[in-house]
PDB file of C-alpha atoms in Angstrom:
ATOM      1  CA  MET A  19       0.000   0.000   0.000  1.00 45.00           C
ATOM      2  CA  SER A  20       1.486   3.354  -1.013  1.00 43.00           C
ATOM      3  CA  PHE A  21       1.536   6.070   1.604  1.00 46.00           C
ATOM      4  CA  SER A  22       2.780   9.609   1.984  1.00 47.00           C
ATOM      5  CA  TYR A  23       3.287  11.224   5.353  1.00 43.00           C
ATOM      6  CA  THR A  24       2.775  14.614   3.713  1.00 43.00           C
ATOM      7  CA  SER A  25      -0.339  13.803   1.671  1.00 45.00           C
ATOM      8  CA  LYS A  26      -2.708  15.401   4.151  1.00 41.00           C
ATOM      9  CA  PHE A  27      -0.258  17.536   6.114  1.00 37.00           C
ATOM     10  CA  SER A  28      -1.764  20.887   5.140  1.00 38.00           C
ATOM     11  CA  THR A  29      -5.228  19.818   6.216  1.00 39.00           C
ATOM     12  CA  PHE A  30      -3.908  18.452   9.484  1.00 38.00           C
ATOM     13  CA  LEU A  31      -1.878  21.598  10.190  1.00 36.00           C
ATOM     14  CA  LEU A  32      -4.937  23.805   9.850  1.00 36.00           C
ATOM     15  CA  LEU A  33      -7.002  21.519  12.055  1.00 38.00           C
ATOM     16  CA  SER A  34      -4.204  21.317  14.631  1.00 38.00           C
ATOM     17  CA  ILE A  35      -4.060  25.095  14.856  1.00 32.00           C
ATOM     18  CA  PHE A  36      -7.826  25.174  15.275  1.00 34.00           C
ATOM     19  CA  LEU A  37      -7.741  22.556  18.042  1.00 36.00           C
ATOM     20  CA  GLY A  38      -4.729  23.934  19.839  1.00 36.00           C
ATOM     21  CA  SER A  39      -2.044  21.931  21.577  1.00 34.00           C
ATOM     22  CA  THR A  40      -1.991  20.066  24.854  1.00 33.00           C
ATOM     23  CA  SER A  41      -0.110  21.677  27.734  1.00 35.00           C
ATOM     24  CA  ILE A  42       2.575  19.328  29.019  1.00 38.00           C
ATOM     25  CA  VAL A  43       4.403  19.675  32.321  1.00 44.00           C
ATOM     26  CA  SER A  44       7.702  17.837  32.483  1.00 56.00           C
ATOM     27  CA  ALA A  45       8.153  15.290  35.299  1.00 82.00           C
ATOM     28  CA  ASP A  46      11.405  13.871  36.654  1.00 93.00           C
ATOM     29  CA  PHE A  47      11.704  10.353  35.266  1.00 97.00           C
ATOM     30  CA  ASN A  48      13.905   9.352  38.208  1.00 96.00           C
ATOM     31  CA  ASN A  49      10.966   9.917  40.554  1.00 96.00           C
ATOM     32  CA  GLU A  50       8.271   8.413  38.349  1.00 97.00           C
ATOM     33  CA  PHE A  51       9.745   5.314  36.691  1.00 98.00           C
ATOM     34  CA  ASP A  52      12.049   2.348  37.191  1.00 98.00           C
ATOM     35  CA  ILE A  53      13.951   0.603  34.416  1.00 98.00           C
ATOM     36  CA  THR A  54      12.742  -2.970  34.948  1.00 98.00           C
ATOM     37  CA  TRP A  55      14.762  -5.008  32.461  1.00 98.00           C
ATOM     38  CA  GLY A  56      17.333  -4.794  29.700  1.00 98.00           C
ATOM     39  CA  ASP A  57      20.679  -4.987  31.527  1.00 98.00           C
ATOM     40  CA  GLY A  58      21.557  -1.330  31.007  1.00 97.00           C
ATOM     41  CA  ARG A  59      19.778  -0.875  27.683  1.00 98.00           C
ATOM     42  CA  GLY A  60      17.226   1.414  29.311  1.00 98.00           C
ATOM     43  CA  LYS A  61      18.550   4.773  30.507  1.00 98.00           C
ATOM     44  CA  ILE A  62      17.258   7.859  32.315  1.00 98.00           C
ATOM     45  CA  LEU A  63      19.237  10.959  31.335  1.00 97.00           C
ATOM     46  CA  ASN A  64      19.166  13.998  33.651  1.00 94.00           C
ATOM     47  CA  GLY A  65      15.678  13.011  34.755  1.00 95.00           C
ATOM     48  CA  GLU A  66      14.259  14.591  31.599  1.00 96.00           C
ATOM     49  CA  LEU A  67      14.787  11.944  28.923  1.00 98.00           C
ATOM     50  CA  LEU A  68      14.330   8.180  29.012  1.00 98.00           C
ATOM     51  CA  THR A  69      15.606   5.877  26.273  1.00 98.00           C
ATOM     52  CA  LEU A  70      15.007   2.198  25.592  1.00 98.00           C
ATOM     53  CA  SER A  71      17.276   0.200  23.299  1.00 98.00           C
ATOM     54  CA  LEU A  72      17.105  -3.146  21.539  1.00 98.00           C
ATOM     55  CA  ASP A  73      19.933  -5.246  20.138  1.00 98.00           C
ATOM     56  CA  LYS A  74      20.194  -8.891  19.162  1.00 96.00           C
ATOM     57  CA  SER A  75      20.734  -9.942  22.781  1.00 97.00           C
ATOM     58  CA  SER A  76      17.867  -8.098  24.481  1.00 98.00           C
ATOM     59  CA  GLY A  77      15.360  -5.310  24.500  1.00 98.00           C
ATOM     60  CA  SER A  78      14.474  -3.175  27.516  1.00 98.00           C
ATOM     61  CA  GLY A  79      11.559  -1.776  29.459  1.00 98.00           C
ATOM     62  CA  PHE A  80      10.328   0.415  32.300  1.00 98.00           C
ATOM     63  CA  GLU A  81       7.294   0.804  34.539  1.00 98.00           C
ATOM     64  CA  SER A  82       5.807   3.531  36.706  1.00 98.00           C
ATOM     65  CA  ARG A  83       6.326   3.553  40.438  1.00 97.00           C
ATOM     66  CA  ASN A  84       2.728   4.671  40.914  1.00 97.00           C
ATOM     67  CA  GLU A  85      -0.432   2.723  40.260  1.00 97.00           C
ATOM     68  CA  TYR A  86      -3.382   4.639  38.847  1.00 97.00           C
ATOM     69  CA  LEU A  87      -7.134   4.124  38.881  1.00 97.00           C
ATOM     70  CA  PHE A  88      -8.440   6.579  36.266  1.00 97.00           C
ATOM     71  CA  GLY A  89      -6.488   9.481  34.878  1.00 96.00           C
ATOM     72  CA  LYS A  90      -5.351  11.561  31.939  1.00 97.00           C
ATOM     73  CA  ILE A  91      -1.860  10.442  31.049  1.00 97.00           C
ATOM     74  CA  ASP A  92       0.459  12.018  28.464  1.00 98.00           C
ATOM     75  CA  MET A  93       3.860  10.900  27.224  1.00 98.00           C
ATOM     76  CA  GLN A  94       5.934  12.187  24.351  1.00 98.00           C
ATOM     77  CA  LEU A  95       7.652   9.478  22.292  1.00 98.00           C
ATOM     78  CA  LYS A  96      10.074   9.490  19.403  1.00 98.00           C
ATOM     79  CA  LEU A  97      10.121   6.083  17.767  1.00 98.00           C
ATOM     80  CA  VAL A  98      12.933   3.969  16.323  1.00 97.00           C
ATOM     81  CA  PRO A  99      14.066   5.663  13.083  1.00 96.00           C
ATOM     82  CA  GLY A 100      15.140   4.113   9.797  1.00 95.00           C
ATOM     83  CA  ASN A 101      14.557   0.433   9.145  1.00 95.00           C
ATOM     84  CA  SER A 102      12.579  -0.536  12.245  1.00 95.00           C
ATOM     85  CA  ALA A 103      11.020  -3.675  10.746  1.00 95.00           C
ATOM     86  CA  GLY A 104      10.492  -6.404  13.327  1.00 95.00           C
ATOM     87  CA  THR A 105      10.603  -4.077  16.325  1.00 96.00           C
ATOM     88  CA  VAL A 106       7.700  -3.207  18.601  1.00 97.00           C
ATOM     89  CA  THR A 107       7.572  -0.258  20.964  1.00 98.00           C
ATOM     90  CA  ALA A 108       4.799  -0.945  23.473  1.00 98.00           C
ATOM     91  CA  TYR A 109       3.417   1.775  25.733  1.00 98.00           C
ATOM     92  CA  TYR A 110       0.495   0.770  27.914  1.00 98.00           C
ATOM     93  CA  LEU A 111      -1.348   0.651  31.220  1.00 98.00           C
ATOM     94  CA  SER A 112      -1.748  -2.757  32.846  1.00 98.00           C
ATOM     95  CA  SER A 113      -2.881  -4.343  36.102  1.00 97.00           C
ATOM     96  CA  LYS A 114      -1.716  -7.682  37.481  1.00 95.00           C
ATOM     97  CA  GLY A 115      -3.265 -11.135  37.717  1.00 94.00           C
ATOM     98  CA  SER A 116      -5.028 -13.559  35.402  1.00 94.00           C
ATOM     99  CA  ASN A 117      -8.053 -11.262  34.972  1.00 96.00           C
ATOM    100  CA  TRP A 118      -6.004  -8.176  34.249  1.00 97.00           C
ATOM    101  CA  ASP A 119      -7.059  -4.899  32.651  1.00 98.00           C
ATOM    102  CA  GLU A 120      -4.906  -3.214  30.019  1.00 98.00           C
ATOM    103  CA  ILE A 121      -4.959  -0.191  27.699  1.00 98.00           C
ATOM    104  CA  ASP A 122      -2.451  -0.485  24.846  1.00 98.00           C
ATOM    105  CA  PHE A 123      -0.512   1.628  22.411  1.00 98.00           C
ATOM    106  CA  GLU A 124       1.843  -0.552  20.344  1.00 98.00           C
ATOM    107  CA  PHE A 125       3.979   0.824  17.538  1.00 98.00           C
ATOM    108  CA  LEU A 126       4.861  -1.778  14.917  1.00 96.00           C
ATOM    109  CA  GLY A 127       8.064  -0.954  13.051  1.00 95.00           C
ATOM    110  CA  ASN A 128       8.483  -1.106   9.293  1.00 93.00           C
ATOM    111  CA  LEU A 129      10.962  -0.785   6.458  1.00 92.00           C
ATOM    112  CA  SER A 130      12.479   2.645   5.883  1.00 91.00           C
ATOM    113  CA  GLY A 131       9.972   4.917   4.179  1.00 87.00           C
ATOM    114  CA  ASP A 132       6.957   2.788   5.062  1.00 92.00           C
ATOM    115  CA  PRO A 133       4.640   3.972   7.835  1.00 94.00           C
ATOM    116  CA  TYR A 134       4.568   2.655  11.350  1.00 96.00           C
ATOM    117  CA  ILE A 135       1.359   0.909  12.353  1.00 96.00           C
ATOM    118  CA  LEU A 136      -0.152   2.201  15.586  1.00 98.00           C
ATOM    119  CA  HIS A 137      -1.913  -0.759  17.200  1.00 98.00           C
ATOM    120  CA  THR A 138      -4.435  -0.175  20.018  1.00 98.00           C
ATOM    121  CA  ASN A 139      -6.240  -2.647  22.262  1.00 98.00           C
ATOM    122  CA  VAL A 140      -8.333  -2.708  25.436  1.00 98.00           C
ATOM    123  CA  PHE A 141      -8.399  -5.636  27.869  1.00 98.00           C
ATOM    124  CA  SER A 142     -10.993  -5.976  30.605  1.00 97.00           C
ATOM    125  CA  GLN A 143     -11.068  -8.899  33.025  1.00 95.00           C
ATOM    126  CA  GLY A 144      -8.395 -10.673  30.972  1.00 95.00           C
ATOM    127  CA  LYS A 145     -10.288 -10.371  27.678  1.00 95.00           C
ATOM    128  CA  GLY A 146      -8.821  -8.354  24.829  1.00 95.00           C
ATOM    129  CA  ASN A 147      -9.194  -8.952  21.088  1.00 95.00           C
ATOM    130  CA  ARG A 148     -10.413  -5.383  20.594  1.00 97.00           C
ATOM    131  CA  GLU A 149      -7.781  -4.228  18.135  1.00 98.00           C
ATOM    132  CA  GLN A 150      -7.889  -1.087  16.075  1.00 98.00           C
ATOM    133  CA  GLN A 151      -4.897  -0.103  13.940  1.00 98.00           C
ATOM    134  CA  PHE A 152      -3.923   3.185  12.326  1.00 98.00           C
ATOM    135  CA  TYR A 153      -1.346   4.855  10.189  1.00 98.00           C
ATOM    136  CA  LEU A 154      -0.178   8.254  11.430  1.00 97.00           C
ATOM    137  CA  TRP A 155      -0.341  11.535   9.520  1.00 96.00           C
ATOM    138  CA  PHE A 156       3.298  12.342  10.305  1.00 96.00           C
ATOM    139  CA  ASP A 157       6.641  10.569  10.614  1.00 96.00           C
ATOM    140  CA  PRO A 158       6.744   9.472  14.297  1.00 97.00           C
ATOM    141  CA  THR A 159      10.520   8.954  14.129  1.00 97.00           C
ATOM    142  CA  ALA A 160      11.436  12.516  13.123  1.00 97.00           C
ATOM    143  CA  ASP A 161      10.360  14.234  16.335  1.00 98.00           C
ATOM    144  CA  PHE A 162       8.529  13.729  19.618  1.00 98.00           C
ATOM    145  CA  HIS A 163       4.740  13.464  19.591  1.00 98.00           C
ATOM    146  CA  THR A 164       2.297  13.230  22.488  1.00 98.00           C
ATOM    147  CA  TYR A 165       0.399   9.971  22.987  1.00 98.00           C
ATOM    148  CA  SER A 166      -2.382  10.240  25.554  1.00 98.00           C
ATOM    149  CA  ILE A 167      -4.805   7.982  27.385  1.00 98.00           C
ATOM    150  CA  LEU A 168      -7.894   9.441  29.026  1.00 98.00           C
ATOM    151  CA  TRP A 169      -9.412   6.823  31.311  1.00 98.00           C
ATOM    152  CA  ASN A 170     -12.458   7.623  33.383  1.00 97.00           C
ATOM    153  CA  PRO A 171     -15.464   5.577  34.557  1.00 97.00           C
ATOM    154  CA  GLN A 172     -17.402   6.304  31.360  1.00 97.00           C
ATOM    155  CA  ARG A 173     -14.837   5.877  28.593  1.00 98.00           C
ATOM    156  CA  ILE A 174     -11.265   5.391  27.401  1.00 98.00           C
ATOM    157  CA  ILE A 175      -9.992   7.821  24.762  1.00 98.00           C
ATOM    158  CA  PHE A 176      -6.720   7.318  22.870  1.00 98.00           C
ATOM    159  CA  SER A 177      -5.276  10.571  21.477  1.00 98.00           C
ATOM    160  CA  VAL A 178      -2.267  11.623  19.422  1.00 98.00           C
ATOM    161  CA  ASP A 179      -1.101  15.233  19.754  1.00 98.00           C
ATOM    162  CA  GLY A 180      -4.492  16.065  21.269  1.00 97.00           C
ATOM    163  CA  THR A 181      -6.429  14.483  18.402  1.00 98.00           C
ATOM    164  CA  PRO A 182      -8.630  11.539  19.468  1.00 98.00           C
ATOM    165  CA  ILE A 183      -8.151   8.401  17.390  1.00 98.00           C
ATOM    166  CA  ARG A 184     -10.248   5.914  19.364  1.00 98.00           C
ATOM    167  CA  GLU A 185     -12.986   5.876  22.005  1.00 98.00           C
ATOM    168  CA  PHE A 186     -13.934   2.777  24.013  1.00 97.00           C
ATOM    169  CA  LYS A 187     -17.099   3.431  25.984  1.00 97.00           C
ATOM    170  CA  ASN A 188     -18.286   1.751  29.152  1.00 97.00           C
ATOM    171  CA  SER A 189     -20.803  -0.833  27.932  1.00 96.00           C
ATOM    172  CA  GLU A 190     -21.412  -2.641  31.210  1.00 96.00           C
ATOM    173  CA  SER A 191     -25.155  -2.094  30.681  1.00 96.00           C
ATOM    174  CA  ILE A 192     -25.011  -4.729  27.921  1.00 95.00           C
ATOM    175  CA  GLY A 193     -22.674  -7.090  29.763  1.00 95.00           C
ATOM    176  CA  VAL A 194     -19.252  -5.913  28.577  1.00 96.00           C
ATOM    177  CA  PRO A 195     -16.692  -5.650  31.412  1.00 96.00           C
ATOM    178  CA  PHE A 196     -15.003  -2.245  31.693  1.00 97.00           C
ATOM    179  CA  PRO A 197     -11.666  -1.490  33.399  1.00 97.00           C
ATOM    180  CA  LYS A 198     -12.710   0.353  36.539  1.00 96.00           C
ATOM    181  CA  ASN A 199     -11.702  -1.617  39.636  1.00 95.00           C
ATOM    182  CA  GLN A 200      -8.058  -2.596  39.134  1.00 97.00           C
ATOM    183  CA  PRO A 201      -5.285  -0.003  39.465  1.00 97.00           C
ATOM    184  CA  MET A 202      -2.770  -0.070  36.625  1.00 98.00           C
ATOM    185  CA  ARG A 203       0.857   0.882  36.209  1.00 98.00           C
ATOM    186  CA  ILE A 204       2.344   2.497  33.123  1.00 98.00           C
ATOM    187  CA  HIS A 205       4.668   0.172  31.239  1.00 98.00           C
ATOM    188  CA  SER A 206       6.788   0.475  28.140  1.00 98.00           C
ATOM    189  CA  SER A 207       9.109  -1.906  26.322  1.00 98.00           C
ATOM    190  CA  LEU A 208      11.114  -2.120  23.126  1.00 98.00           C
ATOM    191  CA  TRP A 209      11.460  -5.680  21.879  1.00 97.00           C
ATOM    192  CA  ASN A 210      11.943  -7.910  18.873  1.00 96.00           C
ATOM    193  CA  ALA A 211       8.745  -9.356  17.388  1.00 93.00           C
ATOM    194  CA  ASP A 212       9.844 -10.194  13.872  1.00 92.00           C
ATOM    195  CA  ASP A 213       7.843 -13.426  13.988  1.00 92.00           C
ATOM    196  CA  TRP A 214       4.647 -11.366  13.538  1.00 87.00           C
ATOM    197  CA  ALA A 215       5.067  -7.584  13.767  1.00 86.00           C
ATOM    198  CA  THR A 216       5.937  -6.586  10.197  1.00 87.00           C
ATOM    199  CA  ARG A 217       3.732  -7.976   7.432  1.00 85.00           C
ATOM    200  CA  GLY A 218       2.817 -10.984   9.509  1.00 86.00           C
ATOM    201  CA  GLY A 219       6.449 -11.889  10.116  1.00 86.00           C
ATOM    202  CA  LEU A 220       7.548 -11.780   6.478  1.00 88.00           C
ATOM    203  CA  ILE A 221       9.992  -8.947   7.118  1.00 90.00           C
ATOM    204  CA  LYS A 222      12.672  -9.782   9.677  1.00 94.00           C
ATOM    205  CA  THR A 223      14.738  -7.520  11.896  1.00 95.00           C
ATOM    206  CA  ASP A 224      17.924  -6.235  10.258  1.00 95.00           C
ATOM    207  CA  TRP A 225      20.358  -6.514  13.141  1.00 96.00           C
ATOM    208  CA  SER A 226      23.010  -4.567  11.238  1.00 96.00           C
ATOM    209  CA  GLN A 227      20.879  -1.506  12.107  1.00 95.00           C
ATOM    210  CA  ALA A 228      21.056  -2.216  15.857  1.00 97.00           C
ATOM    211  CA  PRO A 229      20.942  -0.829  18.452  1.00 97.00           C
ATOM    212  CA  PHE A 230      17.398   0.400  17.912  1.00 98.00           C
ATOM    213  CA  THR A 231      16.374   3.220  20.250  1.00 98.00           C
ATOM    214  CA  ALA A 232      13.081   4.835  21.261  1.00 98.00           C
ATOM    215  CA  SER A 233      12.982   8.011  23.365  1.00 98.00           C
ATOM    216  CA  TYR A 234      10.530   9.405  25.933  1.00 98.00           C
ATOM    217  CA  ARG A 235      10.069  12.810  27.530  1.00 97.00           C
ATOM    218  CA  ASN A 236       7.489  15.169  29.104  1.00 97.00           C
ATOM    219  CA  PHE A 237       5.479  12.671  31.094  1.00 97.00           C
ATOM    220  CA  ARG A 238       2.365  13.979  32.801  1.00 96.00           C
ATOM    221  CA  ALA A 239      -0.266  12.151  34.814  1.00 95.00           C
ATOM    222  CA  ASP A 240      -3.306  14.038  36.070  1.00 95.00           C
ATOM    223  CA  ALA A 241      -4.648  10.944  37.752  1.00 95.00           C
ATOM    224  CA  CYS A 242      -5.864   9.111  40.827  1.00 96.00           C
ATOM    225  CA  VAL A 243      -2.876   7.436  42.470  1.00 96.00           C
ATOM    226  CA  VAL A 244      -3.609   4.249  44.419  1.00 96.00           C
ATOM    227  CA  SER A 245      -1.404   3.418  47.396  1.00 94.00           C
ATOM    228  CA  SER A 246      -2.091   0.780  50.075  1.00 93.00           C
ATOM    229  CA  GLY A 247      -5.540   0.280  48.595  1.00 90.00           C
ATOM    230  CA  LYS A 248      -6.508   3.955  48.861  1.00 93.00           C
ATOM    231  CA  SER A 249      -7.017   6.399  46.000  1.00 92.00           C
ATOM    232  CA  SER A 250      -5.664   9.932  46.101  1.00 91.00           C
ATOM    233  CA  CYS A 251      -8.959  11.053  44.574  1.00 89.00           C
ATOM    234  CA  GLY A 252     -10.843  10.098  47.710  1.00 75.00           C
ATOM    235  CA  GLY A 253     -14.154  10.036  45.888  1.00 54.00           C
ATOM    236  CA  SER A 254     -14.758  12.729  43.295  1.00 44.00           C
ATOM    237  CA  ALA A 255     -11.715  14.963  43.614  1.00 39.00           C
ATOM    238  CA  SER A 256      -8.046  14.545  44.386  1.00 39.00           C
ATOM    239  CA  SER A 257      -6.000  17.066  46.270  1.00 39.00           C
ATOM    240  CA  GLY A 258      -4.440  19.903  44.363  1.00 38.00           C
ATOM    241  CA  GLY A 259      -5.695  19.146  40.863  1.00 51.00           C
ATOM    242  CA  ASN A 260      -8.418  19.775  38.332  1.00 65.00           C
ATOM    243  CA  GLN A 261     -10.446  16.602  37.865  1.00 82.00           C
ATOM    244  CA  ALA A 262     -12.502  17.663  34.847  1.00 90.00           C
ATOM    245  CA  TRP A 263     -11.119  14.581  33.113  1.00 94.00           C
ATOM    246  CA  LEU A 264     -13.139  12.336  35.451  1.00 94.00           C
ATOM    247  CA  SER A 265     -16.262  13.212  33.469  1.00 94.00           C
ATOM    248  CA  GLU A 266     -14.636  14.353  30.226  1.00 96.00           C
ATOM    249  CA  GLU A 267     -16.156  13.301  26.908  1.00 96.00           C
ATOM    250  CA  LEU A 268     -15.613  14.243  23.293  1.00 97.00           C
ATOM    251  CA  ASP A 269     -17.185  17.536  22.282  1.00 97.00           C
ATOM    252  CA  ASN A 270     -18.482  18.061  18.742  1.00 97.00           C
ATOM    253  CA  THR A 271     -15.140  19.277  17.434  1.00 97.00           C
ATOM    254  CA  LYS A 272     -13.251  16.292  18.779  1.00 97.00           C
ATOM    255  CA  GLN A 273     -15.962  13.925  17.550  1.00 97.00           C
ATOM    256  CA  GLU A 274     -15.316  15.333  14.077  1.00 98.00           C
ATOM    257  CA  ARG A 275     -11.570  14.869  14.517  1.00 98.00           C
ATOM    258  CA  LEU A 276     -12.116  11.276  15.644  1.00 98.00           C
ATOM    259  CA  GLN A 277     -14.211  10.588  12.564  1.00 98.00           C
ATOM    260  CA  TRP A 278     -11.591  12.225  10.347  1.00 98.00           C
ATOM    261  CA  VAL A 279      -8.828   9.996  11.728  1.00 98.00           C
ATOM    262  CA  GLN A 280     -10.932   6.843  11.494  1.00 97.00           C
ATOM    263  CA  LYS A 281     -11.995   7.618   7.930  1.00 98.00           C
ATOM    264  CA  ASN A 282      -8.524   8.475   6.641  1.00 98.00           C
ATOM    265  CA  TYR A 283      -6.049   6.520   8.799  1.00 98.00           C
ATOM    266  CA  MET A 284      -7.727   3.499  10.359  1.00 98.00           C
ATOM    267  CA  ILE A 285      -6.482   0.321   8.646  1.00 97.00           C
ATOM    268  CA  TYR A 286      -8.070  -2.311  10.895  1.00 97.00           C
ATOM    269  CA  ASN A 287     -11.138  -2.366  13.145  1.00 98.00           C
ATOM    270  CA  TYR A 288     -12.217  -5.541  14.903  1.00 98.00           C
ATOM    271  CA  CYS A 289     -15.784  -4.250  14.790  1.00 97.00           C
ATOM    272  CA  SER A 290     -15.682  -4.498  10.981  1.00 96.00           C
ATOM    273  CA  ASP A 291     -13.987  -7.901  10.693  1.00 97.00           C
ATOM    274  CA  SER A 292     -16.912 -10.158   9.785  1.00 95.00           C
ATOM    275  CA  LYS A 293     -14.633 -13.106   8.974  1.00 96.00           C
ATOM    276  CA  ARG A 294     -13.329 -13.030  12.525  1.00 96.00           C
ATOM    277  CA  PHE A 295     -16.807 -12.911  14.052  1.00 94.00           C
ATOM    278  CA  PRO A 296     -19.055 -15.081  11.835  1.00 94.00           C
ATOM    279  CA  GLN A 297     -21.591 -15.437  14.653  1.00 92.00           C
ATOM    280  CA  GLY A 298     -21.913 -11.668  15.068  1.00 94.00           C
ATOM    281  CA  PHE A 299     -19.789  -8.777  16.282  1.00 95.00           C
ATOM    282  CA  PRO A 300     -18.992  -8.274  19.982  1.00 95.00           C
ATOM    283  CA  PRO A 301     -21.811  -6.388  21.719  1.00 95.00           C
ATOM    284  CA  GLU A 302     -19.791  -3.220  22.331  1.00 95.00           C
ATOM    285  CA  CYS A 303     -19.449  -2.761  18.561  1.00 94.00           C
ATOM    286  CA  LYS A 304     -23.128  -1.784  18.462  1.00 86.00           C
ATOM    287  CA  MET A 305     -22.417   1.019  20.922  1.00 77.00           C
ATOM    288  CA  ALA A 306     -19.695   2.635  18.821  1.00 63.00           C
TER     289      ALA A 306
END
């Protein structure tokens, strides 16, 4: 499939100016995150920049020190440049246990000049299989871009540079579990998945390009922190913050932006995959 990062740039630029940008407050990575694996391949530099690297021996990863139960979480990422085929940069929220909840961004690498695939998924009570995939309207390796998760009791919204790309609504009224009881940590990892990540595993990792590196900066979490079973929100409001996100939903402008992204950049939607669900689509698909 042919693709040009610049094909719709002018349109996007105008719409971005109209929408405005998200305000990001930098946090000290040393206070917020621990490198959890990779034998030195993950690094925190001056508290302001975090990098993960992958070579033929190992990838690397980190996780947040805090656990969150609802929040609006922003992170700026710059993805592996050049020939990134076979690599996956995963950035996600996840709880523990066999019936875990999870909210996923995964960035599937590709050959130089071909677009990354942004893969999203939502798990509730250990059940996922809710994939939506997108191309991006820019080169995510050339600069940092903000990837955001809004998670409140009514909905989960995935956004890129303030533009919503996916909304997963609470559909408990029709029997669909929704992540709302299990606190989750932020995780990220850079790893080799050339058995499936690029064109179903047809394109393998070119280790002559290693080490592969992804970079992170400007983390912000306006969120309910859970510690010793207690939430900092203490009901409807946490101390010292604006909790408008707890009831936030997409206004008309952002609904239009969501539709624009899904019309022009969505390349897979489980709610449209009739071959996968011959007996009928999952019930939440009717609520979309």
